CSV table of C-alpha atoms in Angstrom, one decimal:
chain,number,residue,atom,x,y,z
A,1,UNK,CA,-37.8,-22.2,3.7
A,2,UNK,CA,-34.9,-22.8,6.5
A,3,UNK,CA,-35.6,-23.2,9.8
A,4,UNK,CA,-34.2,-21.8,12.8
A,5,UNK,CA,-31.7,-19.0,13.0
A,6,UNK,CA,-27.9,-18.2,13.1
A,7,UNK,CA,-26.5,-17.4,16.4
A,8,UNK,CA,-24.3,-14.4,17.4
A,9,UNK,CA,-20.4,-14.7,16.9
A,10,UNK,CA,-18.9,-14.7,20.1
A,11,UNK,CA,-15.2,-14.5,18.7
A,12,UNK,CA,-14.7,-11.2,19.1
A,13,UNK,CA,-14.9,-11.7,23.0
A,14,UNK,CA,-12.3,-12.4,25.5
A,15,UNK,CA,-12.1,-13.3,29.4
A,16,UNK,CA,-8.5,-12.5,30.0
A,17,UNK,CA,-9.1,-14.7,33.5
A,18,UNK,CA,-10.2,-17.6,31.5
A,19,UNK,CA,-7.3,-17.6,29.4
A,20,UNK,CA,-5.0,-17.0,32.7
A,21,UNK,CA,-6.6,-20.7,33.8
A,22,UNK,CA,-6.0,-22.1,30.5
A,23,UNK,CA,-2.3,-20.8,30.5
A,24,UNK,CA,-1.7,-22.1,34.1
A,25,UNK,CA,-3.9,-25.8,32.9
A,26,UNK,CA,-1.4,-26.3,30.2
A,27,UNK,CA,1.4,-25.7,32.2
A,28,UNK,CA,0.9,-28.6,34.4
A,29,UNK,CA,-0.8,-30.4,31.7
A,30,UNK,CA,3.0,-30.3,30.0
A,31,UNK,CA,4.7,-31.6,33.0
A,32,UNK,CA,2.9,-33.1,36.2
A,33,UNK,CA,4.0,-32.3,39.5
A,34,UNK,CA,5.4,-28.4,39.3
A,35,UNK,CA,5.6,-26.2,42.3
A,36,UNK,CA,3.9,-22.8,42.3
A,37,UNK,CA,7.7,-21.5,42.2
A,38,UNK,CA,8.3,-23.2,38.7
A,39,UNK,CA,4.5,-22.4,37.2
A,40,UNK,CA,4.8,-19.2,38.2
A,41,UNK,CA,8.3,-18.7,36.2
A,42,UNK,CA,6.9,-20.7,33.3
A,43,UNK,CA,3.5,-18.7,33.0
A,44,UNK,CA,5.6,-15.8,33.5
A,45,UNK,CA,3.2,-13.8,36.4
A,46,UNK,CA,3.7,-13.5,40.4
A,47,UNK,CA,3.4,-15.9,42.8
A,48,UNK,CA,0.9,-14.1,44.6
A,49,UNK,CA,-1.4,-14.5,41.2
A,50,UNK,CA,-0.4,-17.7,40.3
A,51,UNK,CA,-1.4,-18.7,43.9
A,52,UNK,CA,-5.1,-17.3,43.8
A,53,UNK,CA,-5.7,-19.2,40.7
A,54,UNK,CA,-4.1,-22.8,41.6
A,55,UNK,CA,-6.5,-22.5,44.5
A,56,UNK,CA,-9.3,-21.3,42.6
A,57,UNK,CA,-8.3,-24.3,40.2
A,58,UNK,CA,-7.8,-26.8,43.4
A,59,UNK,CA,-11.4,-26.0,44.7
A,60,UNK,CA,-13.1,-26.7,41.5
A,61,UNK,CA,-10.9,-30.0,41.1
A,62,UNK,CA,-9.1,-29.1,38.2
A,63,UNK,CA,-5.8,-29.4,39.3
A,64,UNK,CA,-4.8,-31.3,42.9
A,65,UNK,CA,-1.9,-31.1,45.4
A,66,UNK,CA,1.2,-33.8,45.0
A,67,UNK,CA,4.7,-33.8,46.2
A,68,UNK,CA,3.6,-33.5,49.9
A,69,UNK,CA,1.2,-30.7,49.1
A,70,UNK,CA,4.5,-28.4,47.3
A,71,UNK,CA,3.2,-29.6,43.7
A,72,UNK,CA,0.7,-30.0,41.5
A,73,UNK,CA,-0.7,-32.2,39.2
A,74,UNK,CA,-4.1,-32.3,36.6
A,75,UNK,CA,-7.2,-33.6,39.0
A,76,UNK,CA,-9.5,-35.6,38.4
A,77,UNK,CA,-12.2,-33.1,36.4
A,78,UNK,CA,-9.3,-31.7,34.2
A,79,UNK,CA,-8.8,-35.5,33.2
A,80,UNK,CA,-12.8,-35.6,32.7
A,81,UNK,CA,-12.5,-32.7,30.0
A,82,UNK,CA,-9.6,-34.7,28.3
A,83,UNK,CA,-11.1,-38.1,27.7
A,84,UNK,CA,-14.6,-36.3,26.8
A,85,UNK,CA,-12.4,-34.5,24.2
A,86,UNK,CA,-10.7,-37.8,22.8
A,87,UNK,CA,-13.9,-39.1,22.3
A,88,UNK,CA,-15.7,-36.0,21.0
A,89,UNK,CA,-13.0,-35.4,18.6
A,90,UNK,CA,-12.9,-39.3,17.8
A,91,UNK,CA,-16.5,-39.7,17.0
A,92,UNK,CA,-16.4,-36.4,14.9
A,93,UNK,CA,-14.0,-37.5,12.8
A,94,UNK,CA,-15.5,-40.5,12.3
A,95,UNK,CA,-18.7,-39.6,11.9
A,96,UNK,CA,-18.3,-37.2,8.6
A,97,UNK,CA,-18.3,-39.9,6.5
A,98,UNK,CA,-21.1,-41.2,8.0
A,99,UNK,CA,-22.5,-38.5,8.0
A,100,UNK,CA,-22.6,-38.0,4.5
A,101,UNK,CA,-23.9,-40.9,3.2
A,102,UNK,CA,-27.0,-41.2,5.6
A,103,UNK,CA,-27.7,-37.4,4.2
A,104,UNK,CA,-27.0,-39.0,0.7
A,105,UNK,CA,-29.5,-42.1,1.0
A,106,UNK,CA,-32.6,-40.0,3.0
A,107,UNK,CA,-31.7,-36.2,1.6
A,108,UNK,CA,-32.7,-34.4,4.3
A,109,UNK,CA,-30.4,-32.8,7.2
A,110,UNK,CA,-28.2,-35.0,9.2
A,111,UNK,CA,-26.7,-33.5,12.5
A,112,UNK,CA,-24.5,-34.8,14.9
A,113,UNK,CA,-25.1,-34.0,18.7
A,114,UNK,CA,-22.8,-34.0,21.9
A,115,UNK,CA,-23.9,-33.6,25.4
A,116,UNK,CA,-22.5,-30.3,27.1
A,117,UNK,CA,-24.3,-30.3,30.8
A,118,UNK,CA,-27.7,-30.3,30.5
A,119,UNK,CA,-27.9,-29.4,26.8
A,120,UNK,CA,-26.7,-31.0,23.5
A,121,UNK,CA,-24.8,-29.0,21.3
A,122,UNK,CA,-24.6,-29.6,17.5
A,123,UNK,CA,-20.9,-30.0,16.4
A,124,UNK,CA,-21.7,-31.3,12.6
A,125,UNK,CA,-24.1,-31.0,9.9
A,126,UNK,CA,-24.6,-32.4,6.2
A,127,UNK,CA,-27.7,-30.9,4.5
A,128,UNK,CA,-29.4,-31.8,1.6
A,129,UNK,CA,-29.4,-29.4,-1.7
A,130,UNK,CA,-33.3,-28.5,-1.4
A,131,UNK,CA,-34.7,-25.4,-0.7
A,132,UNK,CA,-37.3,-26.7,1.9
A,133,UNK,CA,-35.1,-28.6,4.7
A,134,UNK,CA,-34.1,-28.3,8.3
A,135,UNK,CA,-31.3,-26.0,8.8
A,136,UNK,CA,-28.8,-27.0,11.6
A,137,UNK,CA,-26.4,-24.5,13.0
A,138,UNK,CA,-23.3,-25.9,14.6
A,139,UNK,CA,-22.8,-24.6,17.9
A,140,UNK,CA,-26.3,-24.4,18.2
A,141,UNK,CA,-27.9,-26.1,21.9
A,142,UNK,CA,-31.1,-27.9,22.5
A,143,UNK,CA,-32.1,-29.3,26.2
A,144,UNK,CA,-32.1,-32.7,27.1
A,145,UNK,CA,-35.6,-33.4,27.1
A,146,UNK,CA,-36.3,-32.5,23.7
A,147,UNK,CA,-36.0,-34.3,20.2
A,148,UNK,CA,-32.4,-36.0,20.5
A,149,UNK,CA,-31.4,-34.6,23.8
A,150,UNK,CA,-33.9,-37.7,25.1
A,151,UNK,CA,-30.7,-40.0,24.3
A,152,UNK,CA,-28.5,-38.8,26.5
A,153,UNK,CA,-31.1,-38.6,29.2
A,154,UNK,CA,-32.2,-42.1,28.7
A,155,UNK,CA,-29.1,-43.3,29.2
A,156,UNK,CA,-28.1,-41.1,32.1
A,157,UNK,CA,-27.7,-42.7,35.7
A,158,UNK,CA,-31.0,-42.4,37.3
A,159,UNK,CA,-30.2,-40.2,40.0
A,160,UNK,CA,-29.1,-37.5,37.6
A,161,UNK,CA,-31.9,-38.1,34.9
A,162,UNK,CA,-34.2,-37.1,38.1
A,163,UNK,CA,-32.2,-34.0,39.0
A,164,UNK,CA,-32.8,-33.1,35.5
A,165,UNK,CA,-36.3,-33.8,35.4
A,166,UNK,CA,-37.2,-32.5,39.1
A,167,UNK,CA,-36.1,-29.0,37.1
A,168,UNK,CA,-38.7,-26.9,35.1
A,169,UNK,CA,-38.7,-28.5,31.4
A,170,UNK,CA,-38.9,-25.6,28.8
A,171,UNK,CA,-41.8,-25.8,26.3
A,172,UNK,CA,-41.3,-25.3,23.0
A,173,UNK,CA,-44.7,-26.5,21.4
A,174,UNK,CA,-47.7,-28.3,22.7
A,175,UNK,CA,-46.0,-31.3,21.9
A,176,UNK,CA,-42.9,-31.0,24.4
A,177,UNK,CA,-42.7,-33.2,26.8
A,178,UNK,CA,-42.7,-31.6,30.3
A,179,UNK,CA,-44.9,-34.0,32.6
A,180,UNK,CA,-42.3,-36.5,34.2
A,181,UNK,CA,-44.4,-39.5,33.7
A,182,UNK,CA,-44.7,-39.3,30.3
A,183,UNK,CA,-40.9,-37.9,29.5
A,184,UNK,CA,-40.2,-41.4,31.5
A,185,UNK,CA,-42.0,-43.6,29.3
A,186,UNK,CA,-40.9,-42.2,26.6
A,187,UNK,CA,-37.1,-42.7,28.1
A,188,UNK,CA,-38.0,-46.3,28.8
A,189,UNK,CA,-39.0,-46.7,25.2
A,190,UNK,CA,-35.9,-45.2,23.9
A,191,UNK,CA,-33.8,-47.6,26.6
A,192,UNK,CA,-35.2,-50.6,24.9
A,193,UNK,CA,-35.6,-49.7,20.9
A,194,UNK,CA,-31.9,-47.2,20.7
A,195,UNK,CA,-33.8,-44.7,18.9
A,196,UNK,CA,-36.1,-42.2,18.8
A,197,UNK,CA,-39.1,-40.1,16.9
A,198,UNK,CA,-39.8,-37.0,17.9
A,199,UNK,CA,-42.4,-35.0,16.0
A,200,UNK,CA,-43.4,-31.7,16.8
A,201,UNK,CA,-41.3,-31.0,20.3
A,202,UNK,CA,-39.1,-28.2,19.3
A,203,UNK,CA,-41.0,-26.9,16.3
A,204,UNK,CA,-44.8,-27.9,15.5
A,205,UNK,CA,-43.5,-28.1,11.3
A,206,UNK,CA,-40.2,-30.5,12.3
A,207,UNK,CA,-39.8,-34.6,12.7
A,208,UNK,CA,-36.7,-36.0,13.7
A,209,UNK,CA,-35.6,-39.5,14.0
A,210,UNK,CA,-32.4,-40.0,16.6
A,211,UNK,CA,-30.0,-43.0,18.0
A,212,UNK,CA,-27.6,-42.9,20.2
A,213,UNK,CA,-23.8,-43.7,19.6
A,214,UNK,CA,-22.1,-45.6,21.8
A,215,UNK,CA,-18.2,-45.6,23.1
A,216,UNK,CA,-15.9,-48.4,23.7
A,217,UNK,CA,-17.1,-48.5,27.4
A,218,UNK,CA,-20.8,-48.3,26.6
A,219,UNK,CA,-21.4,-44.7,27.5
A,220,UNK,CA,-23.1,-43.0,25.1
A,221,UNK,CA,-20.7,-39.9,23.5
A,222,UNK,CA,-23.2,-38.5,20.9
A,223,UNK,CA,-26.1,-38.6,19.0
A,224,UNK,CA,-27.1,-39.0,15.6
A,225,UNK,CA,-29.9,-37.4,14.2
A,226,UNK,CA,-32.1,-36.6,10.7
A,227,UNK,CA,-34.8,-34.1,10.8
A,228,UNK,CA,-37.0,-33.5,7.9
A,229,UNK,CA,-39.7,-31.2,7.7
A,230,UNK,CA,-43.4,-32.6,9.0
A,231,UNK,CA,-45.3,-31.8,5.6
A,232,UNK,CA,-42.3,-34.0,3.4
A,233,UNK,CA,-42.7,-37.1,5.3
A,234,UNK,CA,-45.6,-39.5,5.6
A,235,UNK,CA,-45.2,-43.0,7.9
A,236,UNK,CA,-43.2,-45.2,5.2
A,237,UNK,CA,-40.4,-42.2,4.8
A,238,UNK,CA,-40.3,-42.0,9.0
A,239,UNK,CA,-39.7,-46.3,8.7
A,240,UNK,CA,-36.9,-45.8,6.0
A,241,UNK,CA,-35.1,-42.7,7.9
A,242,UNK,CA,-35.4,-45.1,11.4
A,243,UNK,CA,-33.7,-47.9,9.6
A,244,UNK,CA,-31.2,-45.8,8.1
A,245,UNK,CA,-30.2,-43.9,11.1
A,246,UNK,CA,-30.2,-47.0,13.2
A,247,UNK,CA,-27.8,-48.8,10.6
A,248,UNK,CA,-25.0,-45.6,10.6
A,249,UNK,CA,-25.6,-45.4,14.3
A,250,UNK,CA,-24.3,-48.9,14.6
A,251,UNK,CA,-21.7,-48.4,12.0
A,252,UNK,CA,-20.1,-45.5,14.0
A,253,UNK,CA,-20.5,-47.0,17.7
A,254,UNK,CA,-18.8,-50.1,16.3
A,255,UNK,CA,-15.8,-47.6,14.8
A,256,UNK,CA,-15.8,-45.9,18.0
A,257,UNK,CA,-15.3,-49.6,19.9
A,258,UNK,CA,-18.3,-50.2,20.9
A,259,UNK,CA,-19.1,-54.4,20.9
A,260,UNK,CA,-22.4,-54.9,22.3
A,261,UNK,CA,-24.2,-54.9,19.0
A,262,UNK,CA,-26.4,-57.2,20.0
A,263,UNK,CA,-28.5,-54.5,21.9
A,264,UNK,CA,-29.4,-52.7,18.1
């Protein structure tokens, strides 16, 4: 039996405005400080085009004015995206390994899970070879408020955590948590023990045991997380998945720089 279900490909679409931005993005990414003149010439389009779209780019902070307002540079949103990218492509390199043996010592499904917004997205996998496991679908997103997504919004700064929780929560199950009191406890819990059990939020037949991985400046960049089907598991296979996950979560936050062990 696998669970869940594949997700359409979206490769076969394309925004050619979106790729306009990207072209222009890179441009200056290349070399700082370009006038419209020289973007223009290099991106190979009008001025009048390449005008709307620095000020469409300027207004969302992308890009920002230098030189006196003749030039641009990458702002500070565009240099966001970048770092989030280091460390997303840091932590998944890293974490494959990782990865692999947790999935080895507890066989079941092993996932690794980024933030995007208010979602997590899955951007690896290692699954067991048995017939009855959790399938995880890369690409695939969850909210924040249920199974791992709670480690991200645990650590969150408060003001935003409430944003996201003064929203309507999704239920997926009688078990997901959508009363704000209770989701807070359970964040307060997760604050103080770095990981988490969720049993039954997303499907009523799925437990998942999560900790969060922590970056060189104490943010937390990802989450890493075994789910195992509710019927396999009994108390003393939930205790031995915990410690495991716990153990390669510290082993990957310390790879990714992170030195305030003492917290685990």
């Amino acid at each position: 039996m696998k669970m869940g279900s594949e997700e359409p490909d979206g490769s076969a679409y394309h925004i050619e405005a979106v790729d306009f931005a990207v072209r222009v993005l890179t441009t200056i990414a290349a070399e700082a400080d370009l006038s419209m003149a020289e973007i223009a010439r290099r991106t190979g389009v009008s001025r009048q085009r390449i005008l709307r779209m620095l000020r469409t780019l300027e207004s969302s902070q992308m890009i920002v004015r230098s030189g006196e307002g003749k030039s641009y540079r990458l702002g500070y949103r565009a240099l966001l995206i970048g770092e989030s990218a280091h460390a997303q492509s840091d932590v998944l390199s890293r974490a494959k390994p990782i990865m692999h043996r947790l999935g080895e010592a507890v066989q079941e499904t092993v996932q690794l899970r980024i933030r995007h917004g208010d979602e997590t997205v899955c951007i690896a996998r290692w699954e067991p070879p048995r017939d009855v496991r959790v399938h995880a679908v890369v690409g695939r997103r969850r909210p924040l408020h249920v199974g791992s997504g709670k480690v991200f919004l645990a650590f969150m700064p408060q003001e935003e955590q409430e944003r996201y929780m003064g929203g309507e929560l999704a239920s997926f199950t009688p078990r997901t948590p959508t009363d704000p009191v209770l989701l807070r406890e359970r964040l307060r819990e997760l604050r103080e023990e770095k990981f988490h059990i969720s049993r039954g939020e997303l499907s009523e037949d799925l437990i998942a045991v999560a900790a969060p991985i922590f970056g060189a400046g104490g943010a937390v960049v990802a989450a890493l997380t075994v789910g195992a089907p509710a019927a396999r598991v009994d108390d003393d296979d939930i205790a031995a998945i915990k410690e495991a996950v716990c153990s390669s979560a510290l082993d990957l936050s310390r790879q990714m720089g992170f030195r305030d062990t003492s917290a685990f």
